[in-house]
Short mmCIF file of C-alpha atoms in Angstrom, two decimals:
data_model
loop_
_atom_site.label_atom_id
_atom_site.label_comp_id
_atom_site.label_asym_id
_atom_site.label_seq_id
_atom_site.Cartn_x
_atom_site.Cartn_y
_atom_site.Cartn_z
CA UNK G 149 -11.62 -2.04 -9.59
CA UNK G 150 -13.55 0.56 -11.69
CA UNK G 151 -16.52 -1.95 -12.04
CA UNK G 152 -17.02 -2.62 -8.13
CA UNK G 153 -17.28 1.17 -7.51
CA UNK G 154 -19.66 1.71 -10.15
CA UNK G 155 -22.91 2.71 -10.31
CA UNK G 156 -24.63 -0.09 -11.46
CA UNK G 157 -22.44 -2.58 -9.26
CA UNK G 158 -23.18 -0.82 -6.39
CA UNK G 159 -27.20 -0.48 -7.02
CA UNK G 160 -26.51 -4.68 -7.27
CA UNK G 161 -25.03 -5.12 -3.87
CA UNK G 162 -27.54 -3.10 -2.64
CA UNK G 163 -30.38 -5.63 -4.10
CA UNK G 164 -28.01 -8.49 -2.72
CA UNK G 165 -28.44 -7.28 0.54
CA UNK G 166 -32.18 -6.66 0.34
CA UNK G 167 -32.71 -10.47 -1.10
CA UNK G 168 -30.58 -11.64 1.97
CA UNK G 169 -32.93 -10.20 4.22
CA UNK G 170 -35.96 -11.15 3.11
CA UNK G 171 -34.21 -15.08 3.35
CA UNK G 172 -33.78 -14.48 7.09
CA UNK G 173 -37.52 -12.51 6.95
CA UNK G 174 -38.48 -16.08 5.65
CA UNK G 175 -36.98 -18.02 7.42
CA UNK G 176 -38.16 -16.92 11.00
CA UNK G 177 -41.20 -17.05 9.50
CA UNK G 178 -42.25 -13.42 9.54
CA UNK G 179 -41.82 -12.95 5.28
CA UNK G 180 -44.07 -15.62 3.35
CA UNK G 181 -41.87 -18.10 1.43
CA UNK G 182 -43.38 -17.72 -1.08
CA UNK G 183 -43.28 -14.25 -1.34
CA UNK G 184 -39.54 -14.00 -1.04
CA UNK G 185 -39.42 -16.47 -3.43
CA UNK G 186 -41.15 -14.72 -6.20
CA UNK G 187 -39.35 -11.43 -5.31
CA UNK G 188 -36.40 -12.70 -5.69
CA UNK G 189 -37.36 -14.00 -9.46
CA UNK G 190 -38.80 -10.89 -10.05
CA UNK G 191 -36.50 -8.30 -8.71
CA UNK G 192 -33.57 -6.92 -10.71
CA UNK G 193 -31.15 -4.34 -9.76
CA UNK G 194 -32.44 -1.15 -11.51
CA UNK G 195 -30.18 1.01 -13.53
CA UNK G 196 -28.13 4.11 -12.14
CA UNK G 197 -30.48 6.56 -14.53
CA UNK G 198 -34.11 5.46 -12.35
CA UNK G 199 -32.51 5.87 -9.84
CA UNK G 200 -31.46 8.95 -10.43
CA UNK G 201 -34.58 9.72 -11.82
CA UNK G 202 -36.46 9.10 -8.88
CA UNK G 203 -33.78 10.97 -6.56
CA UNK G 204 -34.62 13.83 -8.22
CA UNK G 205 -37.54 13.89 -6.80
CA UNK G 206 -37.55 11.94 -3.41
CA UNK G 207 -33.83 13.25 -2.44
CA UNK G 208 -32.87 10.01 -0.97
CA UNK G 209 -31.12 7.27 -2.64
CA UNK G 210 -31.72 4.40 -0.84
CA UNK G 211 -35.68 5.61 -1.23
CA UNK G 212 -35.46 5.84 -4.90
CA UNK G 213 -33.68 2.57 -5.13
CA UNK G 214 -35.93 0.92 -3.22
CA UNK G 215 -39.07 2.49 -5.60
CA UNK G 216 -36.93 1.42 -8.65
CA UNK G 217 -36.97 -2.38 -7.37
CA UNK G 218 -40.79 -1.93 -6.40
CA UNK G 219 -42.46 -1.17 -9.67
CA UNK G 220 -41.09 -4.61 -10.84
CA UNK G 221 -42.49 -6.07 -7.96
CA UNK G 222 -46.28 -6.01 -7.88
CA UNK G 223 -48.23 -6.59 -4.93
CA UNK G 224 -45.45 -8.44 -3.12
CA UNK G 225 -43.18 -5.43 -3.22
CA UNK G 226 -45.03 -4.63 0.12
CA UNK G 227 -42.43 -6.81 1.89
CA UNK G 228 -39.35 -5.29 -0.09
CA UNK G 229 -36.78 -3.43 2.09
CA UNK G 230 -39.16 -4.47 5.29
CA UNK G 231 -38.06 -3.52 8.79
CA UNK G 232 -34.52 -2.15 7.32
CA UNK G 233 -33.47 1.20 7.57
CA UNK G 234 -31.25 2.61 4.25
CA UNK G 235 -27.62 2.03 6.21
CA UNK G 236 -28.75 -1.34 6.78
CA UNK G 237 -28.53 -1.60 3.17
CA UNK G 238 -25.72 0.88 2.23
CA UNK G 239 -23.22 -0.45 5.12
CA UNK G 240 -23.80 -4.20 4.66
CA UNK G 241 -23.40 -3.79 0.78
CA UNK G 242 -20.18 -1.45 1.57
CA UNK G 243 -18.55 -4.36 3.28
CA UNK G 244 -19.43 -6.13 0.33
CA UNK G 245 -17.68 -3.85 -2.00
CA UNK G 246 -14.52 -3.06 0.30
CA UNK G 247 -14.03 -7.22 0.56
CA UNK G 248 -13.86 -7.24 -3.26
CA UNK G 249 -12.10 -4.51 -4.11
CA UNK G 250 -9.51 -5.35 -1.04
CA UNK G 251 -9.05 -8.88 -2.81
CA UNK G 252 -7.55 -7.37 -5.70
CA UNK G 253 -5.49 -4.62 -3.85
CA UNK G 254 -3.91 -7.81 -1.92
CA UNK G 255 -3.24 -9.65 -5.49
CA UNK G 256 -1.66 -6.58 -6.59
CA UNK G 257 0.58 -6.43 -3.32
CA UNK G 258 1.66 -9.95 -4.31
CA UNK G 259 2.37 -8.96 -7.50
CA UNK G 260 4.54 -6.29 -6.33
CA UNK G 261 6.04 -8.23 -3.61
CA UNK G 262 7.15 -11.14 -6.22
CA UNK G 263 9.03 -8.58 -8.54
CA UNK G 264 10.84 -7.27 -5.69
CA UNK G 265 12.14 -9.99 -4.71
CA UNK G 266 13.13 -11.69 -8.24
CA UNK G 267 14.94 -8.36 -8.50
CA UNK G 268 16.28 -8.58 -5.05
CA UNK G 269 17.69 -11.79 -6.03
CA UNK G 270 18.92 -11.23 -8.93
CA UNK G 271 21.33 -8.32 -7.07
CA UNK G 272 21.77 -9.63 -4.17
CA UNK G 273 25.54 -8.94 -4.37
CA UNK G 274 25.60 -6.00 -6.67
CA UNK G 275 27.53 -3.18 -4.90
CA UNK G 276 26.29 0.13 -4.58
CA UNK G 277 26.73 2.80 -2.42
CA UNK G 278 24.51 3.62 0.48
CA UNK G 279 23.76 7.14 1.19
CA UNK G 280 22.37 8.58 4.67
CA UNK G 281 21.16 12.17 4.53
CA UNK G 282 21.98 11.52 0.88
CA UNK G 283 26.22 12.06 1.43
CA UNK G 284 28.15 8.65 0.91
CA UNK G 285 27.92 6.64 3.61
CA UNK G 286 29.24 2.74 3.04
CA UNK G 287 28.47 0.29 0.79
CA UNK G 288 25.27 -1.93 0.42
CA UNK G 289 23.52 -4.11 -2.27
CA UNK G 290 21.17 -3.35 -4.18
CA UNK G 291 19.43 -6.73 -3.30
CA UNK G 292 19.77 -5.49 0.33
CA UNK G 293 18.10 -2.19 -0.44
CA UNK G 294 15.13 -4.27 -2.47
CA UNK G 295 15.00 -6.81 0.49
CA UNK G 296 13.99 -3.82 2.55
CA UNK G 297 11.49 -3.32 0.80
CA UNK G 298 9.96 -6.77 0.63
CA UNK G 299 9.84 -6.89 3.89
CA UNK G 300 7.62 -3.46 4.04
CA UNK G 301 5.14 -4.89 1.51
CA UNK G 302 4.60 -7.92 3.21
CA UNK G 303 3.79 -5.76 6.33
CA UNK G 304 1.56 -3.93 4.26
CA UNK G 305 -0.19 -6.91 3.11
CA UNK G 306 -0.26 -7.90 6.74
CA UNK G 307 -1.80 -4.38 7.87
CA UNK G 308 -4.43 -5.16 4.34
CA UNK G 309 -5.66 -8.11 5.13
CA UNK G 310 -6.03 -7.04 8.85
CA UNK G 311 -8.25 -4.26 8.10
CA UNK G 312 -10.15 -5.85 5.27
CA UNK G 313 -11.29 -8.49 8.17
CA UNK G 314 -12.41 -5.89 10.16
CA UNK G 315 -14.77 -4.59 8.12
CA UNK G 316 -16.57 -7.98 7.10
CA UNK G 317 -19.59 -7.24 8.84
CA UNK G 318 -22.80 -6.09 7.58
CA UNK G 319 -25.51 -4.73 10.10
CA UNK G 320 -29.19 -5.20 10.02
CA UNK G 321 -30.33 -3.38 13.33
CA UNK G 322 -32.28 -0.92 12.39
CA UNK G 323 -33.21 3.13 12.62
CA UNK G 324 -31.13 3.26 16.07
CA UNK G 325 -29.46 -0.60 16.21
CA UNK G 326 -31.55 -2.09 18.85
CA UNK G 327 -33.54 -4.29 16.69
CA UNK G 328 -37.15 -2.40 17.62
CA UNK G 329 -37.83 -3.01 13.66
CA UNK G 330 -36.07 -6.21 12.73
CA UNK G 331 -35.32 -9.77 14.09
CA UNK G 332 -31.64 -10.28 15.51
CA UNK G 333 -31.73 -13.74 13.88
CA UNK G 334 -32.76 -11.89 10.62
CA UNK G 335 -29.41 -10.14 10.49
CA UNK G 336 -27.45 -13.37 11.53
CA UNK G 337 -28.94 -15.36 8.55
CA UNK G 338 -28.48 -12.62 6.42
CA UNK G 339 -24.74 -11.80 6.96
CA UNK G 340 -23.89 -15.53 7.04
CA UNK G 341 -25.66 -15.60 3.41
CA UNK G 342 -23.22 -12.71 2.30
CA UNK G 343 -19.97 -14.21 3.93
CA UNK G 344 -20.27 -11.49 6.75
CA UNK G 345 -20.20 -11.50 10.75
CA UNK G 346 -23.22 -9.30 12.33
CA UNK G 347 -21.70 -6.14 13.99
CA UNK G 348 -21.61 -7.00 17.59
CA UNK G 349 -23.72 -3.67 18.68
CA UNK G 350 -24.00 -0.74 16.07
CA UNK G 351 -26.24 2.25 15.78
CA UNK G 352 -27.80 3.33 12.56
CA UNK G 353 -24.23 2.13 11.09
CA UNK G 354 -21.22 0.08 11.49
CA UNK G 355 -18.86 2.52 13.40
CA UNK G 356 -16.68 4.11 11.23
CA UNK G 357 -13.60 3.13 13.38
CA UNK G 358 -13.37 0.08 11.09
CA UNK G 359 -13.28 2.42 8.06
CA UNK G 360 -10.68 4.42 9.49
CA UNK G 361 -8.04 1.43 10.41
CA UNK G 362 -8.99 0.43 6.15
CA UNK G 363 -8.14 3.83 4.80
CA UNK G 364 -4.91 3.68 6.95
CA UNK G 365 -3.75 1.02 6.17
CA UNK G 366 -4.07 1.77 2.52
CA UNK G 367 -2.58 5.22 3.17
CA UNK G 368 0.43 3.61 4.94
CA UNK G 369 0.52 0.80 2.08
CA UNK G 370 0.80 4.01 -0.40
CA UNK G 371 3.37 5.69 1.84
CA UNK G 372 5.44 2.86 1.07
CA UNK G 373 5.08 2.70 -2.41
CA UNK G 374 5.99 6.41 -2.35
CA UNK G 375 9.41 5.95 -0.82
CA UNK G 376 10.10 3.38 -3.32
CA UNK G 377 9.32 5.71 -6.21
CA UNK G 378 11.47 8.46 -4.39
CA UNK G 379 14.21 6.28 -4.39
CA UNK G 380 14.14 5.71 -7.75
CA UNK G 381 13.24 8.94 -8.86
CA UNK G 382 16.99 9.94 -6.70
CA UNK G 383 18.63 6.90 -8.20
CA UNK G 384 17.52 7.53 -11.53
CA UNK G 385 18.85 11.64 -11.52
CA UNK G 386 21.77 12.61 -14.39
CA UNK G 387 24.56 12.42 -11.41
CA UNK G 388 23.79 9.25 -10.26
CA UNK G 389 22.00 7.09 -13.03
CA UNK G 390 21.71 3.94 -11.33
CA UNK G 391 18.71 2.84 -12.44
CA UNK G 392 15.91 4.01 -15.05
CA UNK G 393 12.60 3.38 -15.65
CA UNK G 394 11.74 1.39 -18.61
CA UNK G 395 11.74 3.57 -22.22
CA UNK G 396 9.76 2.03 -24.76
CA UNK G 397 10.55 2.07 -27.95
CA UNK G 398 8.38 5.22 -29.51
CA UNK G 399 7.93 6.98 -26.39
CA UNK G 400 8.89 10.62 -25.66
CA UNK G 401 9.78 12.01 -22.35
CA UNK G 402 9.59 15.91 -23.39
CA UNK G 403 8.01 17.69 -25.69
CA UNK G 404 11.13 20.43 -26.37
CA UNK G 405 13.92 18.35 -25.38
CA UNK G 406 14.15 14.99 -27.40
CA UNK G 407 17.09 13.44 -25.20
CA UNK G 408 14.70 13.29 -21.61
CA UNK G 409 13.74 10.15 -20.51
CA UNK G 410 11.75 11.15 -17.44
CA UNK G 411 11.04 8.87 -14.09
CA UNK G 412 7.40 9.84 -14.71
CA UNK G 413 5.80 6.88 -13.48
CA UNK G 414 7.81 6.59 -10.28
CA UNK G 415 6.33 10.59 -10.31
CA UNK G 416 2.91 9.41 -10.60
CA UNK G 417 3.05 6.97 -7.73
CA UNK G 418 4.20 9.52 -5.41
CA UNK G 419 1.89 11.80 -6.69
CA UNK G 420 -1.37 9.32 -5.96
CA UNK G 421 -0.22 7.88 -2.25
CA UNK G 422 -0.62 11.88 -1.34
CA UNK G 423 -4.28 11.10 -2.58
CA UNK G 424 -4.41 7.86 -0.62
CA UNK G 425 -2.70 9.50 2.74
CA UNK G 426 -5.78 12.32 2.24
CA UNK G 427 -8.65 9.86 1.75
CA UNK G 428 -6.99 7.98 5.62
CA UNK G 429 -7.47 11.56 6.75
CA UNK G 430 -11.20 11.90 5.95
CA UNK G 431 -11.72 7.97 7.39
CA UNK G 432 -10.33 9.52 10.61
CA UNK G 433 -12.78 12.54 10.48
CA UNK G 434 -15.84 10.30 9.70
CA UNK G 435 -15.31 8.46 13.25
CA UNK G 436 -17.13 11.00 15.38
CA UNK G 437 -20.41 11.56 14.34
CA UNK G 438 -23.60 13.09 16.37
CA UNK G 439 -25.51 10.40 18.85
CA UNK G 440 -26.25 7.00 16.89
CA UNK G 441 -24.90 8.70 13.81
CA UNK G 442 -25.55 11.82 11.72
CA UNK G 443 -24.63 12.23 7.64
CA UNK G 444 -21.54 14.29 7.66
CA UNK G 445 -19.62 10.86 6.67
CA UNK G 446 -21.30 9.66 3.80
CA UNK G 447 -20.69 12.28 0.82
CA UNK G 448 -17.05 12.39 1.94
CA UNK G 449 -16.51 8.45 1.87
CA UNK G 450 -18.57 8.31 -1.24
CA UNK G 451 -15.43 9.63 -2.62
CA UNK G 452 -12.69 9.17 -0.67
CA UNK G 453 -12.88 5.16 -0.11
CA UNK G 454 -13.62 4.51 -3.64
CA UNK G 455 -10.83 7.10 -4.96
CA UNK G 456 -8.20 5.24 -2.43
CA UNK G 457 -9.12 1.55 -3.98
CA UNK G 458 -8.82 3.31 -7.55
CA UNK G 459 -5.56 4.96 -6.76
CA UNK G 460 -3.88 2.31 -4.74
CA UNK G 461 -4.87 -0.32 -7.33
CA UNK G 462 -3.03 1.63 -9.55
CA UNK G 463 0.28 2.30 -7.95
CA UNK G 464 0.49 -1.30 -7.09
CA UNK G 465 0.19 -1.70 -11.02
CA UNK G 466 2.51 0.48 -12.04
CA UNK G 467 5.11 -0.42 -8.99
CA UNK G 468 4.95 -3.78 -10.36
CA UNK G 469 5.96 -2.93 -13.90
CA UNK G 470 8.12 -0.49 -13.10
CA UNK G 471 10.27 -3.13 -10.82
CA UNK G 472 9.71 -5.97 -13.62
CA UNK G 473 11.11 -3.50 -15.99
CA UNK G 474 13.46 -1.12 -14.29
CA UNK G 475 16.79 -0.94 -15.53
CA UNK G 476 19.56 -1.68 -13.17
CA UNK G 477 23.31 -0.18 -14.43
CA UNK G 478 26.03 -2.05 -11.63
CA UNK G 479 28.84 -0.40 -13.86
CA UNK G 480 27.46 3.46 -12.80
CA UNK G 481 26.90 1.85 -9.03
CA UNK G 482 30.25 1.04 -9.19
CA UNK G 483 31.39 4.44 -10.51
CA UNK G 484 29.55 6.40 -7.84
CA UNK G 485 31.16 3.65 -5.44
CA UNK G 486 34.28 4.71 -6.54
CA UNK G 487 33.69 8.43 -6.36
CA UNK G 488 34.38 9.31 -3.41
CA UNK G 489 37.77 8.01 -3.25
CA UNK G 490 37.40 4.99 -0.76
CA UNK G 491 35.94 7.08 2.66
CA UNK G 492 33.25 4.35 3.31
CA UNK G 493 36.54 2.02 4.61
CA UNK G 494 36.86 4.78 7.55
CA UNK G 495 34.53 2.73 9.71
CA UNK G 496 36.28 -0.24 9.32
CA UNK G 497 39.53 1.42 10.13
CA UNK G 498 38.49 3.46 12.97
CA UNK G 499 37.60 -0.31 14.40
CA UNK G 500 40.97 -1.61 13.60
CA UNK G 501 42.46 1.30 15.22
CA UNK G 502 39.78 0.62 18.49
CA UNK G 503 40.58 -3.35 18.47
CA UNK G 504 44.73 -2.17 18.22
CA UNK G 505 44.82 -0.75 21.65
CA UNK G 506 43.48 3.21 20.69
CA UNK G 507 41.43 5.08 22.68
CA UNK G 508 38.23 5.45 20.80
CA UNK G 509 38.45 9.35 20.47
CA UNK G 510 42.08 8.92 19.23
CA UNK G 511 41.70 6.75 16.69
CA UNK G 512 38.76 8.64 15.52
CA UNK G 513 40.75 11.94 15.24
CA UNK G 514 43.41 9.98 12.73
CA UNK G 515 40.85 8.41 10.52
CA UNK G 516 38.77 11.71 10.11
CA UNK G 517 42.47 13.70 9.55
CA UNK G 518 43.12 11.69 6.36
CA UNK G 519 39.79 11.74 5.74
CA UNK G 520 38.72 14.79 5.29
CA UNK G 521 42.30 15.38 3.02
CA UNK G 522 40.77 13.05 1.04
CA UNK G 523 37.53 14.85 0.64
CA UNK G 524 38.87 18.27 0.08
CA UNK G 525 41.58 17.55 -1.68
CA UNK G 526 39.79 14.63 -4.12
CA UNK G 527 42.67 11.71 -2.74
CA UNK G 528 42.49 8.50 -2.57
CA UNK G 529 41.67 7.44 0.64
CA UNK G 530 43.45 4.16 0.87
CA UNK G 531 46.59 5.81 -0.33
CA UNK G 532 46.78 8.46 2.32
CA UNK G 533 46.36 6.01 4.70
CA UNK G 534 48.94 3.52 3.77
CA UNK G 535 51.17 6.81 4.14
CA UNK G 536 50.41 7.84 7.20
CA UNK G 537 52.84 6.38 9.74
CA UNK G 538 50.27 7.11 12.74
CA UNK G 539 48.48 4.13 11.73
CA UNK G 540 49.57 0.92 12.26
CA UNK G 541 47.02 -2.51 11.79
CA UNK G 542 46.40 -4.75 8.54
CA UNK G 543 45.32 -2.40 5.62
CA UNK G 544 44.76 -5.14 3.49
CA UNK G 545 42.29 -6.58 6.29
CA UNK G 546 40.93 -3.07 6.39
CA UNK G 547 40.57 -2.26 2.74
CA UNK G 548 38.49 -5.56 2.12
CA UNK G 549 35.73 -4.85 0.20
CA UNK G 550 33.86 -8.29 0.87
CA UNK G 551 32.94 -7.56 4.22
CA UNK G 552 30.06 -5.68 2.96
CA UNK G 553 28.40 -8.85 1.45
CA UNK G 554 30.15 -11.40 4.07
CA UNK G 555 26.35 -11.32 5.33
CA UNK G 556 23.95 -10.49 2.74
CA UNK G 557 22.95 -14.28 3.14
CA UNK G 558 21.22 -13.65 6.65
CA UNK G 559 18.83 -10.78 4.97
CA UNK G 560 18.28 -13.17 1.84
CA UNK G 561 17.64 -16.64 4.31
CA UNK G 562 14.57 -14.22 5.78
CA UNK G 563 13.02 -13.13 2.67
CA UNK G 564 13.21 -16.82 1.32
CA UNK G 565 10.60 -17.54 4.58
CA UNK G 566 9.01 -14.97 3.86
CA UNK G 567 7.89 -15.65 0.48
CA UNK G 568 6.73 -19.07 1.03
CA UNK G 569 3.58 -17.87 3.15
CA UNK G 570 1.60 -15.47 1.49
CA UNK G 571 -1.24 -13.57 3.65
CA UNK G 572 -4.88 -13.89 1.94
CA UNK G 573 -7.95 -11.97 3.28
#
């Protein structure tokens, strides 16, 4: 990812897209074959330090660029970066880089969404409790809760691939976009050449609407990835323990207190989507610009969409491992289950209390009586209910613990669909 946002790799797409124009220059007959011929022997994509060499003085870098490819060019460099204006060259080659780089954000999506749901799979029926508003609420899986979040990557790689298609196209148009300089057909051959569509009307730039929809959906991709990590991070806290991250052998997690072992990657992954989430807000920014475009968008995407590919690359990375590796502990699930004293049945016996012949507010009023005894004064909820002679239905039907996975096979039946079609840009 670090190589398509460099320097030199972006100096190369720009010479890509020069060489495709002077084929379509060519081939309507404007460019001399054989002139685009030899260029294209001759020309080479010059290093980051002429460039910047020449920017120093010219303060343009598409100008010093083009220079730099001109003094290897000789007398033919006349028809080098003809009828183009610089965003013809910076926006096609842009597309270039953001189809690239978005490849490899979608393999690491896959990656991710495979160890979720070999995890998932492997607890699909390991009991935990859920939490809402982070009290006790009734029990899940911790398959179920993974499953969850299969689902939300695969939307993500969805939204991806979505986005990445609507910014393959380059633009060739010119100083304004209405072709005064340039050949329509010269922009037609040349996108088809680079495995782009031609913008269907631009300015001096592909409208940054397109960029905007990208950034998003990488910011909502790392908003996802950031819940994940904050569930962990909660699950992984001294009182509840449920999982960890993986410790290797060696490490440290504090410098003054040898027994921490920190969810600092999980940390790190939050940290970075709030990166990713501020790089969707400059994307939105960059949409309105002055008449057929002014500059105010290019120094702030010059950072912004590469840092979002770098970051987001990342977190898929180190989601991945940290799913591959995390360790699960059902016996502390169950503990926590266990903790508080059997309340999650009150549901099911409020129900059997409806489907006996109570009025609903009635049998409410019972259930939360020995309920809240049982919170205040730590007692087992099942106990105080077989005592109470108010309430009369089948406690053992009631107290039935397998009626929280009696279904888990629905959720599972989905993601098994799921997996077996994979979205590609």
């Amino acid at each position: 990812m670090a190589q398509i946002w460099s320097d030199e790799s972006k100096l190369a797409r720009w010479l890509e897209v020069e060489l495709a124009a002077l084929d379509g220059w060519a081939e309507v007959g404007t460019v001399p074959v054989e002139a685009a011929r030899e260029i294209r022997e001759l020309a080479v994509a010059p290093s980051p330090a002429r460039v910047a060499e020449l920017e120093a003085q010219l303060h343009h870098d598409t100008a010093a660029f083009v220079d730099a490819v001109a003094e290897q060019l000789g007398a033919v460099g006349r028809w080098f970066h003809y009828g183009l204006t610089s965003s013809d060259v910076v926006d096609t080659a842009l597309a270039l880089q953001i189809q690239e780089s978005g490849a490899l954000l979608l393999e690491g999506v896959e990656r991710a969404l495979a160890a979720v749901v070999a995890r998932a799979e492997e607890h699909k029926l390991t009991l935990c409790i859920g939490r809402t508003h982070g009290v006790h609420a009734e029990p899940t899986t911790f398959g179920l809760k993974l499953a969850v979040w299969a689902f939300e990557l695969d939307r993500a790689r969805t939204r991806l691939a979505r986005a990445l298609e609507g910014m393959r196209v380059g633009k060739l148009s010119g100083a304004v976009g209405q072709y005064a300089a340039i050949d329509p057909e010269v922009e037609r051959i040349a996108c088809e050449r680079l495995g782009l569509e031609s913008a269907p009307a631009s300015t001096q730039i592909v409208q940054r609407d397109r960029h905007a929809e990208l950034l998003a959906a990488l910011a909502v991709c790392a908003s996802s990835l950031d819940k994940f990590a904050l569930e962990i991070r909660h699950l992984a806290r001294t009182e509840v323990r449920e999982v960890e991250e993986p410790f290797g052998r060696g490490q440290k997690g504090s410098s003054a207190m040898p027994h921490k072992r920190n969810p600092v990657v999980a940390e790190r992954i939050c940290g970075l989507a709030r990166v990713v989430r501020a790089a969707a807000v400059v994307g939105l920014e960059n949409v309105a610009l002055w008449h057929e475009r002014d500059i105010s968008h290019s120094s702030a995407e010059r950072v912004a969409i590469p840092d979002a590919f770098l970051a987001l690359d990342y977190m898929l990375d180190r989601f991945a491992w940290l799913i591959e590796g995390l360790v699960v502990r059902p016996e502390r699930m169950r503990r926590n289950l266990d903790s508080s004293h059997g309340l999650y049945f009150s549901q099911r016996l409020l129900l059997a209390l409806v489907e006996s012949g109570l009025e609903r507010d009635e049998a409410y009023r019972l259930v939360q009586r020995d309920a809240m005894r049982a919170w205040e004064e730590e007692e087992d909820f099942p106990t105080l209910v077989r005592a109470d002679p108010d309430i009369r239905v089948d406690l053992d039907a009631v107290f039935d613990e397998s009626a929280y996975t009696k279904h888990v096979d629905v959720v599972f039946d989905r993601l098994h669909n799921l997996v077996k079609e994979p979205v590609h840009a």
